[in-house]
Amino acid sequence: LSKVRLATAADVPLDSLHRVDTDELAICLVRTGDGNFYCIQDQCTHENASLSDGYLTGTEVECPLHSSSFDVITGSVSGLPAQIPLRTFPVDIEDGDVFAEIETS
Ligand code: FES
């Protein structure tokens, strides 16, 4: 596992999606309206779209390309055409900074 700093927590607005490119892969930092942070792979599992360009409603992200939707907490598919769940990554808040634990291959 490598721990990657993603953002300063206070700088991330509620109900927002942010792409962060790491050495391993592009990830999407999600902040839901209740203030919690989640981390998912940025690329849609259907085709090549960046979920950080999509739409967040509650804990569901909708892909901007063909409108698949996914639960940002579990990564599970909640709307077709995608069928493969997203990878999710544990998030830690330390001293006001947001970190994700990314599995190194
Ligand atoms: S690329 Fe995301 S739904 Fe098709």
JSON list of C-alpha atoms and ligand atoms in Angstrom, two decimals:
[
{"chain": "A", "resi": 1, "resn": "LEU", "atom": "CA", "xyz": [0.00, 0.00, 0.00]},
{"chain": "A", "resi": 2, "resn": "SER", "atom": "CA", "xyz": [1.15, 3.50, -0.64]},
{"chain": "A", "resi": 3, "resn": "LYS", "atom": "CA", "xyz": [-0.39, 6.40, 1.14]},
{"chain": "A", "resi": 4, "resn": "VAL", "atom": "CA", "xyz": [-1.07, 9.37, -1.12]},
{"chain": "A", "resi": 5, "resn": "ARG", "atom": "CA", "xyz": [-1.98, 12.85, 0.03]},
{"chain": "A", "resi": 6, "resn": "LEU", "atom": "CA", "xyz": [-4.96, 14.06, -1.99]},
{"chain": "A", "resi": 7, "resn": "ALA", "atom": "CA", "xyz": [-6.04, 17.41, -0.60]},
{"chain": "A", "resi": 8, "resn": "THR", "atom": "CA", "xyz": [-6.44, 19.70, 2.35]},
{"chain": "A", "resi": 9, "resn": "ALA", "atom": "CA", "xyz": [-9.80, 18.71, 3.81]},
{"chain": "A", "resi": 10, "resn": "ALA", "atom": "CA", "xyz": [-10.98, 22.27, 4.37]},
{"chain": "A", "resi": 11, "resn": "ASP", "atom": "CA", "xyz": [-10.38, 23.12, 0.68]},
{"chain": "A", "resi": 12, "resn": "VAL", "atom": "CA", "xyz": [-12.76, 20.46, -0.64]},
{"chain": "A", "resi": 13, "resn": "PRO", "atom": "CA", "xyz": [-16.35, 21.66, -1.04]},
{"chain": "A", "resi": 14, "resn": "LEU", "atom": "CA", "xyz": [-19.31, 19.52, -0.05]},
{"chain": "A", "resi": 15, "resn": "ASP", "atom": "CA", "xyz": [-20.93, 17.53, -2.88]},
{"chain": "A", "resi": 16, "resn": "SER", "atom": "CA", "xyz": [-17.86, 17.56, -5.10]},
{"chain": "A", "resi": 17, "resn": "LEU", "atom": "CA", "xyz": [-15.69, 15.26, -7.21]},
{"chain": "A", "resi": 18, "resn": "HIS", "atom": "CA", "xyz": [-11.94, 15.75, -7.80]},
{"chain": "A", "resi": 19, "resn": "ARG", "atom": "CA", "xyz": [-9.58, 13.87, -10.04]},
{"chain": "A", "resi": 20, "resn": "VAL", "atom": "CA", "xyz": [-6.14, 13.15, -8.57]},
{"chain": "A", "resi": 21, "resn": "ASP", "atom": "CA", "xyz": [-3.48, 11.45, -10.71]},
{"chain": "A", "resi": 22, "resn": "THR", "atom": "CA", "xyz": [-1.24, 9.18, -8.68]},
{"chain": "A", "resi": 23, "resn": "ASP", "atom": "CA", "xyz": [1.71, 7.07, -9.85]},
{"chain": "A", "resi": 24, "resn": "GLU", "atom": "CA", "xyz": [-0.56, 4.04, -9.85]},
{"chain": "A", "resi": 25, "resn": "LEU", "atom": "CA", "xyz": [-3.76, 5.30, -11.41]},
{"chain": "A", "resi": 26, "resn": "ALA", "atom": "CA", "xyz": [-6.18, 8.21, -11.59]},
{"chain": "A", "resi": 27, "resn": "ILE", "atom": "CA", "xyz": [-8.49, 8.33, -8.64]},
{"chain": "A", "resi": 28, "resn": "CYS", "atom": "CA", "xyz": [-11.53, 10.40, -7.82]},
{"chain": "A", "resi": 29, "resn": "LEU", "atom": "CA", "xyz": [-11.83, 12.00, -4.42]},
{"chain": "A", "resi": 30, "resn": "VAL", "atom": "CA", "xyz": [-15.47, 12.37, -3.46]},
{"chain": "A", "resi": 31, "resn": "ARG", "atom": "CA", "xyz": [-16.85, 14.59, -0.73]},
{"chain": "A", "resi": 32, "resn": "THR", "atom": "CA", "xyz": [-20.49, 13.98, -0.01]},
{"chain": "A", "resi": 33, "resn": "GLY", "atom": "CA", "xyz": [-22.94, 16.54, 1.34]},
{"chain": "A", "resi": 34, "resn": "ASP", "atom": "CA", "xyz": [-22.55, 15.20, 4.89]},
{"chain": "A", "resi": 35, "resn": "GLY", "atom": "CA", "xyz": [-18.86, 16.09, 4.83]},
{"chain": "A", "resi": 36, "resn": "ASN", "atom": "CA", "xyz": [-17.51, 12.55, 4.47]},
{"chain": "A", "resi": 37, "resn": "PHE", "atom": "CA", "xyz": [-14.72, 11.65, 2.03]},
{"chain": "A", "resi": 38, "resn": "TYR", "atom": "CA", "xyz": [-14.59, 8.62, -0.25]},
{"chain": "A", "resi": 39, "resn": "CYS", "atom": "CA", "xyz": [-12.15, 7.51, -2.88]},
{"chain": "A", "resi": 40, "resn": "ILE", "atom": "CA", "xyz": [-12.91, 5.56, -6.07]},
{"chain": "A", "resi": 41, "resn": "GLN", "atom": "CA", "xyz": [-11.08, 4.81, -9.30]},
{"chain": "A", "resi": 42, "resn": "ASP", "atom": "CA", "xyz": [-11.57, 7.73, -11.67]},
{"chain": "A", "resi": 43, "resn": "GLN", "atom": "CA", "xyz": [-12.12, 5.73, -14.83]},
{"chain": "A", "resi": 44, "resn": "CYS", "atom": "CA", "xyz": [-15.60, 4.39, -15.46]},
{"chain": "A", "resi": 45, "resn": "THR", "atom": "CA", "xyz": [-15.68, 0.57, -15.75]},
{"chain": "A", "resi": 46, "resn": "HIS", "atom": "CA", "xyz": [-17.84, 0.82, -18.88]},
{"chain": "A", "resi": 47, "resn": "GLU", "atom": "CA", "xyz": [-15.59, 2.77, -21.24]},
{"chain": "A", "resi": 48, "resn": "ASN", "atom": "CA", "xyz": [-13.06, 5.55, -21.02]},
{"chain": "A", "resi": 49, "resn": "ALA", "atom": "CA", "xyz": [-14.70, 8.37, -19.09]},
{"chain": "A", "resi": 50, "resn": "SER", "atom": "CA", "xyz": [-13.51, 10.27, -16.07]},
{"chain": "A", "resi": 51, "resn": "LEU", "atom": "CA", "xyz": [-16.02, 10.00, -13.24]},
{"chain": "A", "resi": 52, "resn": "SER", "atom": "CA", "xyz": [-14.72, 13.22, -11.72]},
{"chain": "A", "resi": 53, "resn": "ASP", "atom": "CA", "xyz": [-16.39, 14.90, -14.73]},
{"chain": "A", "resi": 54, "resn": "GLY", "atom": "CA", "xyz": [-19.67, 13.25, -13.76]},
{"chain": "A", "resi": 55, "resn": "TYR", "atom": "CA", "xyz": [-22.45, 14.12, -11.35]},
{"chain": "A", "resi": 56, "resn": "LEU", "atom": "CA", "xyz": [-22.75, 13.38, -7.66]},
{"chain": "A", "resi": 57, "resn": "THR", "atom": "CA", "xyz": [-26.14, 12.92, -6.04]},
{"chain": "A", "resi": 58, "resn": "GLY", "atom": "CA", "xyz": [-26.03, 11.83, -2.43]},
{"chain": "A", "resi": 59, "resn": "THR", "atom": "CA", "xyz": [-23.58, 8.90, -2.45]},
{"chain": "A", "resi": 60, "resn": "GLU", "atom": "CA", "xyz": [-24.14, 8.06, -6.11]},
{"chain": "A", "resi": 61, "resn": "VAL", "atom": "CA", "xyz": [-21.89, 9.18, -8.95]},
{"chain": "A", "resi": 62, "resn": "GLU", "atom": "CA", "xyz": [-23.20, 9.26, -12.51]},
{"chain": "A", "resi": 63, "resn": "CYS", "atom": "CA", "xyz": [-20.83, 8.83, -15.44]},
{"chain": "A", "resi": 64, "resn": "PRO", "atom": "CA", "xyz": [-20.85, 11.79, -17.86]},
{"chain": "A", "resi": 65, "resn": "LEU", "atom": "CA", "xyz": [-20.66, 9.55, -20.95]},
{"chain": "A", "resi": 66, "resn": "HIS", "atom": "CA", "xyz": [-23.49, 6.96, -20.83]},
{"chain": "A", "resi": 67, "resn": "SER", "atom": "CA", "xyz": [-24.96, 7.66, -17.40]},
{"chain": "A", "resi": 68, "resn": "SER", "atom": "CA", "xyz": [-23.91, 4.51, -15.55]},
{"chain": "A", "resi": 69, "resn": "SER", "atom": "CA", "xyz": [-24.08, 5.10, -11.84]},
{"chain": "A", "resi": 70, "resn": "PHE", "atom": "CA", "xyz": [-22.08, 3.75, -8.93]},
{"chain": "A", "resi": 71, "resn": "ASP", "atom": "CA", "xyz": [-22.22, 3.89, -5.16]},
{"chain": "A", "resi": 72, "resn": "VAL", "atom": "CA", "xyz": [-19.15, 5.85, -4.05]},
{"chain": "A", "resi": 73, "resn": "ILE", "atom": "CA", "xyz": [-18.98, 4.02, -0.70]},
{"chain": "A", "resi": 74, "resn": "THR", "atom": "CA", "xyz": [-18.96, 0.43, -1.99]},
{"chain": "A", "resi": 75, "resn": "GLY", "atom": "CA", "xyz": [-18.13, 0.96, -5.68]},
{"chain": "A", "resi": 76, "resn": "SER", "atom": "CA", "xyz": [-21.10, -1.18, -6.69]},
{"chain": "A", "resi": 77, "resn": "VAL", "atom": "CA", "xyz": [-23.01, -0.50, -9.90]},
{"chain": "A", "resi": 78, "resn": "SER", "atom": "CA", "xyz": [-26.36, 1.15, -9.31]},
{"chain": "A", "resi": 79, "resn": "GLY", "atom": "CA", "xyz": [-27.22, 1.94, -12.93]},
{"chain": "A", "resi": 80, "resn": "LEU", "atom": "CA", "xyz": [-26.36, 0.34, -16.29]},
{"chain": "A", "resi": 81, "resn": "PRO", "atom": "CA", "xyz": [-24.70, 0.09, -18.80]},
{"chain": "A", "resi": 82, "resn": "ALA", "atom": "CA", "xyz": [-21.62, -0.51, -16.60]},
{"chain": "A", "resi": 83, "resn": "GLN", "atom": "CA", "xyz": [-21.58, -3.95, -14.99]},
{"chain": "A", "resi": 84, "resn": "ILE", "atom": "CA", "xyz": [-18.22, -4.03, -13.22]},
{"chain": "A", "resi": 85, "resn": "PRO", "atom": "CA", "xyz": [-17.91, -2.36, -9.82]},
{"chain": "A", "resi": 86, "resn": "LEU", "atom": "CA", "xyz": [-15.39, 0.40, -9.19]},
{"chain": "A", "resi": 87, "resn": "ARG", "atom": "CA", "xyz": [-12.30, -0.05, -7.05]},
{"chain": "A", "resi": 88, "resn": "THR", "atom": "CA", "xyz": [-12.55, 1.88, -3.83]},
{"chain": "A", "resi": 89, "resn": "PHE", "atom": "CA", "xyz": [-9.69, 3.02, -1.61]},
{"chain": "A", "resi": 90, "resn": "PRO", "atom": "CA", "xyz": [-9.64, 3.68, 2.14]},
{"chain": "A", "resi": 91, "resn": "VAL", "atom": "CA", "xyz": [-9.48, 7.36, 3.09]},
{"chain": "A", "resi": 92, "resn": "ASP", "atom": "CA", "xyz": [-7.73, 8.78, 6.15]},
{"chain": "A", "resi": 93, "resn": "ILE", "atom": "CA", "xyz": [-7.87, 12.32, 7.50]},
{"chain": "A", "resi": 94, "resn": "GLU", "atom": "CA", "xyz": [-4.72, 13.31, 9.36]},
{"chain": "A", "resi": 95, "resn": "ASP", "atom": "CA", "xyz": [-3.97, 16.81, 10.63]},
{"chain": "A", "resi": 96, "resn": "GLY", "atom": "CA", "xyz": [-6.54, 18.25, 8.25]},
{"chain": "A", "resi": 97, "resn": "ASP", "atom": "CA", "xyz": [-5.15, 16.48, 5.17]},
{"chain": "A", "resi": 98, "resn": "VAL", "atom": "CA", "xyz": [-6.94, 13.81, 3.17]},
{"chain": "A", "resi": 99, "resn": "PHE", "atom": "CA", "xyz": [-4.99, 10.65, 2.28]},
{"chain": "A", "resi": 100, "resn": "ALA", "atom": "CA", "xyz": [-5.92, 7.55, 0.31]},
{"chain": "A", "resi": 101, "resn": "GLU", "atom": "CA", "xyz": [-4.31, 4.14, 0.60]},
{"chain": "A", "resi": 102, "resn": "ILE", "atom": "CA", "xyz": [-3.58, 2.93, -2.90]},
{"chain": "A", "resi": 103, "resn": "GLU", "atom": "CA", "xyz": [-2.70, -0.68, -3.54]},
{"chain": "A", "resi": 104, "resn": "THR", "atom": "CA", "xyz": [0.60, -0.89, -5.37]},
{"chain": "A", "resi": 105, "resn": "SER", "atom": "CA", "xyz": [0.84, -3.61, -7.97]},
{"chain": "B", "resi": 1, "resn": "FES", "atom": "S1", "xyz": [-18.14, 5.27, -20.08]},
{"chain": "B", "resi": 1, "resn": "FES", "atom": "FE1", "xyz": [-19.22, 5.45, -18.22]},
{"chain": "B", "resi": 1, "resn": "FES", "atom": "S2", "xyz": [-21.17, 4.74, -18.72]},
{"chain": "B", "resi": 1, "resn": "FES", "atom": "FE2", "xyz": [-20.08, 4.48, -20.56]}
]
